[in-house]
Coordinates of N, CA and C in Angstrom, one line a residue:
X1 N 0.8 -1.2 0.0 CA 0.0 0.0 0.0 C 0.9 1.2 0.0
X2 N 0.4 2.2 -0.7 CA 1.1 3.5 -0.7 C 0.8 4.3 0.5
X3 N 1.8 5.0 1.1 CA 1.6 5.8 2.2 C 1.2 7.2 1.7
X4 N 0.2 7.8 2.3 CA -0.2 9.2 2.0 C 0.1 10.1 3.1
X5 N 0.6 11.3 2.9 CA 0.9 12.3 3.9 C -0.3 13.3 3.9
X6 N -0.9 13.5 5.1 CA -1.9 14.5 5.3 C -1.2 15.6 6.0
X7 N -0.9 16.7 5.3 CA -0.2 17.9 5.8 C -1.2 19.0 6.0
X8 N -1.0 19.8 7.0 CA -2.0 20.9 7.3 C -1.3 22.2 7.2
X9 N -2.0 23.2 6.6 CA -1.6 24.6 6.5 C -2.7 25.4 7.1
X10 N -2.3 26.5 7.7 CA -3.3 27.4 8.3 C -3.2 28.8 7.8
X11 N -4.3 29.4 7.3 CA -4.3 30.8 6.9 C -4.7 31.6 8.1
X12 N -4.2 32.8 8.2 CA -4.6 33.7 9.3 C -5.9 34.3 9.0
X13 N -6.8 34.3 10.0 CA -8.1 34.9 9.9 C -8.1 36.3 10.6
X14 N -9.2 37.0 10.6 CA -9.3 38.2 11.2 C -9.4 38.0 12.7
X15 N -9.2 39.1 13.5 CA -9.2 39.0 14.9 C -10.7 39.2 15.4
X16 N -11.4 38.2 15.4 CA -12.8 38.2 15.8 C -13.1 37.2 16.8
X17 N -14.3 37.2 17.4 CA -14.6 36.2 18.5 C -14.9 34.8 17.9
X18 N -15.0 34.7 16.5 CA -15.3 33.5 15.9 C -14.1 33.1 15.0
X19 N -13.9 31.8 14.9 CA -12.8 31.3 14.1 C -12.8 29.8 14.0
X20 N -11.9 29.3 13.2 CA -11.8 27.9 13.0 C -10.3 27.6 12.7
X21 N -9.8 26.5 13.3 CA -8.4 26.2 13.2 C -8.2 24.7 13.2
X22 N -7.2 24.2 12.4 CA -7.0 22.7 12.4 C -6.5 22.2 13.8
X23 N -6.8 21.0 14.1 CA -6.4 20.4 15.3 C -4.9 19.9 15.3
X24 N -4.5 19.3 14.2 CA -3.2 18.7 14.1 C -2.5 19.1 12.9
X25 N -1.2 19.4 12.9 CA -0.4 19.9 11.8 C -0.2 18.8 10.7
X26 N -0.1 17.5 11.1 CA 0.2 16.5 10.2 C -0.6 15.2 10.5
X27 N -1.0 14.5 9.5 CA -1.7 13.2 9.6 C -1.1 12.3 8.6
X28 N -1.0 11.0 8.9 CA -0.5 10.0 7.9 C -1.6 8.9 7.7
X29 N -1.7 8.5 6.5 CA -2.7 7.4 6.2 C -2.2 6.6 5.0
X30 N -2.6 5.3 5.0 CA -2.3 4.4 3.9 C -3.6 4.3 3.1
X31 N -3.4 3.9 1.8 CA -4.6 3.6 1.0 C -5.5 2.6 1.6
X32 N -6.8 2.8 1.5 CA -7.8 1.8 2.0 C -8.1 2.0 3.5
X33 N -7.5 2.9 4.2 CA -7.7 3.1 5.6 C -8.7 4.3 5.8
X34 N -8.9 4.6 7.1 CA -9.8 5.7 7.4 C -9.0 6.8 8.1
X35 N -9.3 8.1 7.8 CA -8.6 9.2 8.4 C -9.7 10.2 8.8
X36 N -9.5 10.9 9.9 CA -10.4 11.9 10.4 C -9.6 13.2 10.4
X37 N -10.0 14.2 9.7 CA -9.5 15.6 9.7 C -10.4 16.4 10.7
X38 N -9.8 17.2 11.6 CA -10.6 17.9 12.6 C -10.2 19.3 12.7
X39 N -11.2 20.2 12.9 CA -10.9 21.6 13.2 C -11.7 22.0 14.4
X40 N -11.0 22.8 15.3 CA -11.7 23.4 16.4 C -12.2 24.7 16.0
X41 N -13.4 25.1 16.6 CA -14.0 26.4 16.2 C -14.4 27.1 17.5
X42 N -14.4 28.4 17.3 CA -14.9 29.3 18.4 C -16.1 30.0 17.8
X43 N -17.0 30.5 18.7 CA -18.3 31.1 18.2 C -19.4 30.1 18.4
X44 N -20.5 30.3 17.7 CA -21.6 29.4 17.8 C -21.9 28.7 16.5
X45 N -21.8 27.3 16.5 CA -22.1 26.5 15.4 C -23.6 26.4 15.2
X46 N -24.4 27.0 16.2 CA -25.9 27.0 16.0 C -26.3 28.0 15.0
X47 N -25.5 29.1 14.9 CA -25.8 30.2 13.9 C -24.8 30.1 12.7
X48 N -23.6 29.7 12.9 CA -22.6 29.6 11.9 C -22.4 28.1 11.5
X49 N -22.9 27.7 10.3 CA -22.7 26.4 9.9 C -21.2 26.1 9.6
X50 N -20.8 24.9 9.9 CA -19.4 24.5 9.6 C -19.4 23.7 8.4
X51 N -18.5 24.1 7.5 CA -18.5 23.5 6.1 C -17.1 22.8 5.9
X52 N -17.2 21.8 5.1 CA -15.9 21.1 4.5 C -16.0 21.2 3.0
X53 N -14.8 21.5 2.4 CA -14.6 21.6 1.0 C -13.4 20.8 0.6
X54 N -13.3 20.3 -0.6 CA -12.2 19.7 -1.2 C -11.8 20.4 -2.5
X55 N -10.5 20.6 -2.7 CA -10.1 21.3 -3.9 C -8.9 20.5 -4.5
X56 N -9.1 20.2 -5.8 CA -8.1 19.5 -6.6 C -7.3 20.6 -7.3
X57 N -6.0 20.3 -7.6 CA -5.2 21.3 -8.3 C -5.9 21.8 -9.6
X58 N -5.8 23.1 -9.8 CA -6.3 23.9 -10.9 C -7.9 23.7 -11.0
X59 N -8.5 23.5 -9.9 CA -10.0 23.4 -9.9 C -10.6 24.3 -8.8
X60 N -11.8 24.5 -8.8 CA -12.5 25.3 -7.8 C -12.8 24.3 -6.6
X61 N -13.0 24.9 -5.4 CA -13.3 24.0 -4.2 C -14.7 23.4 -4.4
X62 N -14.8 22.1 -4.1 CA -16.1 21.4 -4.1 C -16.6 21.2 -2.7
X63 N -17.9 21.5 -2.6 CA -18.6 21.3 -1.3 C -18.7 19.9 -0.9
X64 N -18.3 19.5 0.3 CA -18.4 18.1 0.8 C -19.5 17.9 1.8
X65 N -19.5 18.8 2.8 CA -20.4 18.6 4.0 C -20.7 19.8 4.8
X66 N -21.8 20.0 5.4 CA -22.2 21.1 6.2 C -22.8 20.5 7.5
X67 N -22.4 21.0 8.7 CA -23.1 20.5 9.9 C -23.2 21.8 10.8
X68 N -24.2 21.7 11.8 CA -24.2 22.7 12.8 C -24.9 22.1 14.1
X69 N -24.9 22.9 15.2 CA -25.4 22.4 16.4 C -26.9 22.2 16.5
X70 N -27.6 22.7 15.5 CA -29.0 22.5 15.4 C -29.3 21.1 14.7
X71 N -28.3 20.3 14.6 CA -28.4 19.0 14.0 C -28.6 18.9 12.5
X72 N -28.4 20.1 11.9 CA -28.5 20.1 10.4 C -27.3 19.4 9.8
X73 N -27.5 18.5 8.9 CA -26.4 17.9 8.2 C -26.8 17.9 6.7
X74 N -25.9 18.4 5.9 CA -26.1 18.4 4.5 C -24.9 17.9 3.8
X75 N -25.0 16.9 2.9 CA -23.9 16.4 2.2 C -23.9 17.0 0.8
X76 N -22.8 16.7 0.0 CA -22.8 17.1 -1.4 C -23.9 16.4 -2.1
X77 N -24.3 16.9 -3.2 CA -25.4 16.4 -4.0 C -24.8 16.1 -5.4
X78 N -24.6 14.8 -5.7 CA -24.9 13.6 -5.0 C -23.9 13.4 -3.9
X79 N -24.2 12.7 -2.8 CA -23.3 12.4 -1.7 C -22.0 11.7 -2.2
X80 N -20.9 12.0 -1.6 CA -19.6 11.4 -2.0 C -19.4 10.2 -1.1
X81 N -19.3 9.0 -1.7 CA -19.1 7.8 -0.9 C -17.9 7.8 0.0
X82 N -18.0 7.4 1.2 CA -16.8 7.4 2.1 C -16.5 8.6 2.8
X83 N -17.3 9.7 2.6 CA -17.0 11.0 3.3 C -18.2 11.3 4.2
X84 N -17.9 11.6 5.4 CA -19.0 12.1 6.4 C -18.4 13.1 7.3
X85 N -19.3 13.9 7.9 CA -18.8 14.9 8.9 C -19.7 14.8 10.1
X86 N -19.1 15.2 11.2 CA -19.8 15.2 12.5 C -19.3 16.4 13.4
X87 N -20.2 16.8 14.3 CA -19.9 17.9 15.1 C -19.7 17.4 16.6
X88 N -18.7 17.7 17.3 CA -18.5 17.4 18.7 C -18.7 18.7 19.4
X89 N -19.9 18.9 19.9 CA -20.2 20.2 20.6 C -19.5 20.4 21.8
X90 N -19.2 19.3 22.6 CA -18.5 19.5 23.9 C -17.1 20.0 23.7
X91 N -16.5 19.6 22.6 CA -15.1 20.0 22.3 C -15.0 21.1 21.3
X92 N -16.1 21.6 20.9 CA -16.1 22.7 19.8 C -15.2 22.2 18.6
X93 N -15.5 21.0 18.1 CA -14.7 20.5 17.1 C -15.6 19.9 16.0
X94 N -15.2 20.1 14.7 CA -15.9 19.5 13.6 C -14.9 18.5 12.9
X95 N -15.4 17.3 12.6 CA -14.6 16.3 12.0 C -15.1 15.9 10.6
X96 N -14.1 15.6 9.7 CA -14.4 15.1 8.4 C -13.7 13.7 8.4
X97 N -14.5 12.7 8.1 CA -14.0 11.3 8.1 C -14.0 10.8 6.7
X98 N -12.9 10.3 6.2 CA -12.7 9.7 4.9 C -12.4 8.3 5.1
X99 N -13.3 7.4 4.6 CA -13.0 5.9 4.8 C -12.6 5.4 3.4
X100 N -11.8 4.3 3.4 CA -11.4 3.7 2.2 C -10.5 4.7 1.4
X101 N -9.6 5.3 2.0 CA -8.8 6.3 1.3 C -8.1 5.8 0.1
X102 N -8.0 6.7 -1.0 CA -7.5 6.3 -2.3 C -6.6 7.5 -2.8
X103 N -5.9 7.2 -3.8 CA -5.1 8.3 -4.4 C -5.9 9.4 -4.9
X104 N -7.2 9.1 -5.3 CA -8.1 10.2 -5.7 C -8.5 11.1 -4.6
X105 N -8.2 10.8 -3.3 CA -8.5 11.7 -2.2 C -7.4 12.7 -2.0
X106 N -6.3 12.7 -2.8 CA -5.3 13.7 -2.7 C -5.8 15.0 -3.1
X107 N -5.9 16.0 -2.2 CA -6.4 17.3 -2.5 C -6.2 18.2 -1.3
X108 N -6.7 19.4 -1.4 CA -6.7 20.3 -0.3 C -8.1 20.2 0.4
X109 N -8.2 20.1 1.7 CA -9.4 20.0 2.4 C -9.6 21.2 3.3
X110 N -10.7 22.0 3.1 CA -10.9 23.2 3.8 C -12.0 23.0 4.9
X111 N -11.8 23.6 6.0 CA -13.0 23.7 7.0 C -13.2 25.2 7.1
X112 N -14.5 25.6 7.1 CA -14.8 27.0 7.1 C -16.1 27.3 7.9
X113 N -16.3 28.5 8.4 CA -17.4 28.9 9.2 C -18.5 29.6 8.3
X114 N -18.1 29.9 7.1 CA -19.0 30.7 6.3 C -19.6 29.8 5.2
X115 N -20.7 30.3 4.5 CA -21.3 29.4 3.4 C -20.3 29.1 2.3
X116 N -19.3 29.9 2.0 CA -18.3 29.6 1.0 C -16.9 29.9 1.6
X117 N -15.9 29.3 1.0 CA -14.5 29.6 1.5 C -14.0 30.9 1.0
X118 N -14.6 31.5 0.1 CA -14.2 32.8 -0.5 C -14.1 33.9 0.6
X119 N -13.0 34.4 0.8 CA -12.8 35.6 1.7 C -12.7 35.2 3.1
X120 N -12.9 34.0 3.5 CA -12.9 33.6 4.9 C -12.3 32.3 5.2
X121 N -11.2 32.0 4.5 CA -10.5 30.7 4.7 C -9.7 30.8 6.0
X122 N -10.0 30.0 7.0 CA -9.2 30.0 8.2 C -8.3 28.9 8.4
X123 N -8.6 27.7 7.7 CA -7.8 26.6 7.9 C -8.0 25.6 6.7
X124 N -6.9 24.9 6.4 CA -7.1 23.9 5.3 C -6.1 22.7 5.6
X125 N -6.5 21.6 5.1 CA -5.7 20.4 5.1 C -5.1 20.2 3.8
X126 N -3.9 19.7 3.7 CA -3.3 19.4 2.4 C -3.0 17.9 2.4
X127 N -3.5 17.2 1.5 CA -3.3 15.7 1.4 C -2.5 15.4 0.2
X128 N -1.3 15.0 0.4 CA -0.4 14.6 -0.7 C -0.1 13.1 -0.6
X129 N -0.2 12.4 -1.7 CA 0.1 11.0 -1.7 C 1.4 10.7 -2.4
X130 N 2.2 9.9 -1.8 CA 3.5 9.6 -2.4 C 3.5 8.2 -3.0

């Protein structure tokens, strides 16, 4: 099995009471396994939906999942097999789980507090497969 490196980069956001930031700077995963990407957030996920996006090189970001504290869950249409998201309200954390990882999962993964990543990117994951 090929080993894949999950690297994380963080963009600086504005100095507000709300924000989102990755939990871990690096993750490692082999093909066919499961990986969880996590971001901690501040503010209220009841009013600010937490979004996940994936971006391939030279492409626009694609919406993956939306969750909030009001138990709203919305996946991509059509849903992407092997990708799910969940909110851990106690820890103020949002997780993206990718099961059955493959080379096609190599991309940038964004977590965001706004309806789009445009203008308010606070954190992203970078997945490179070797």
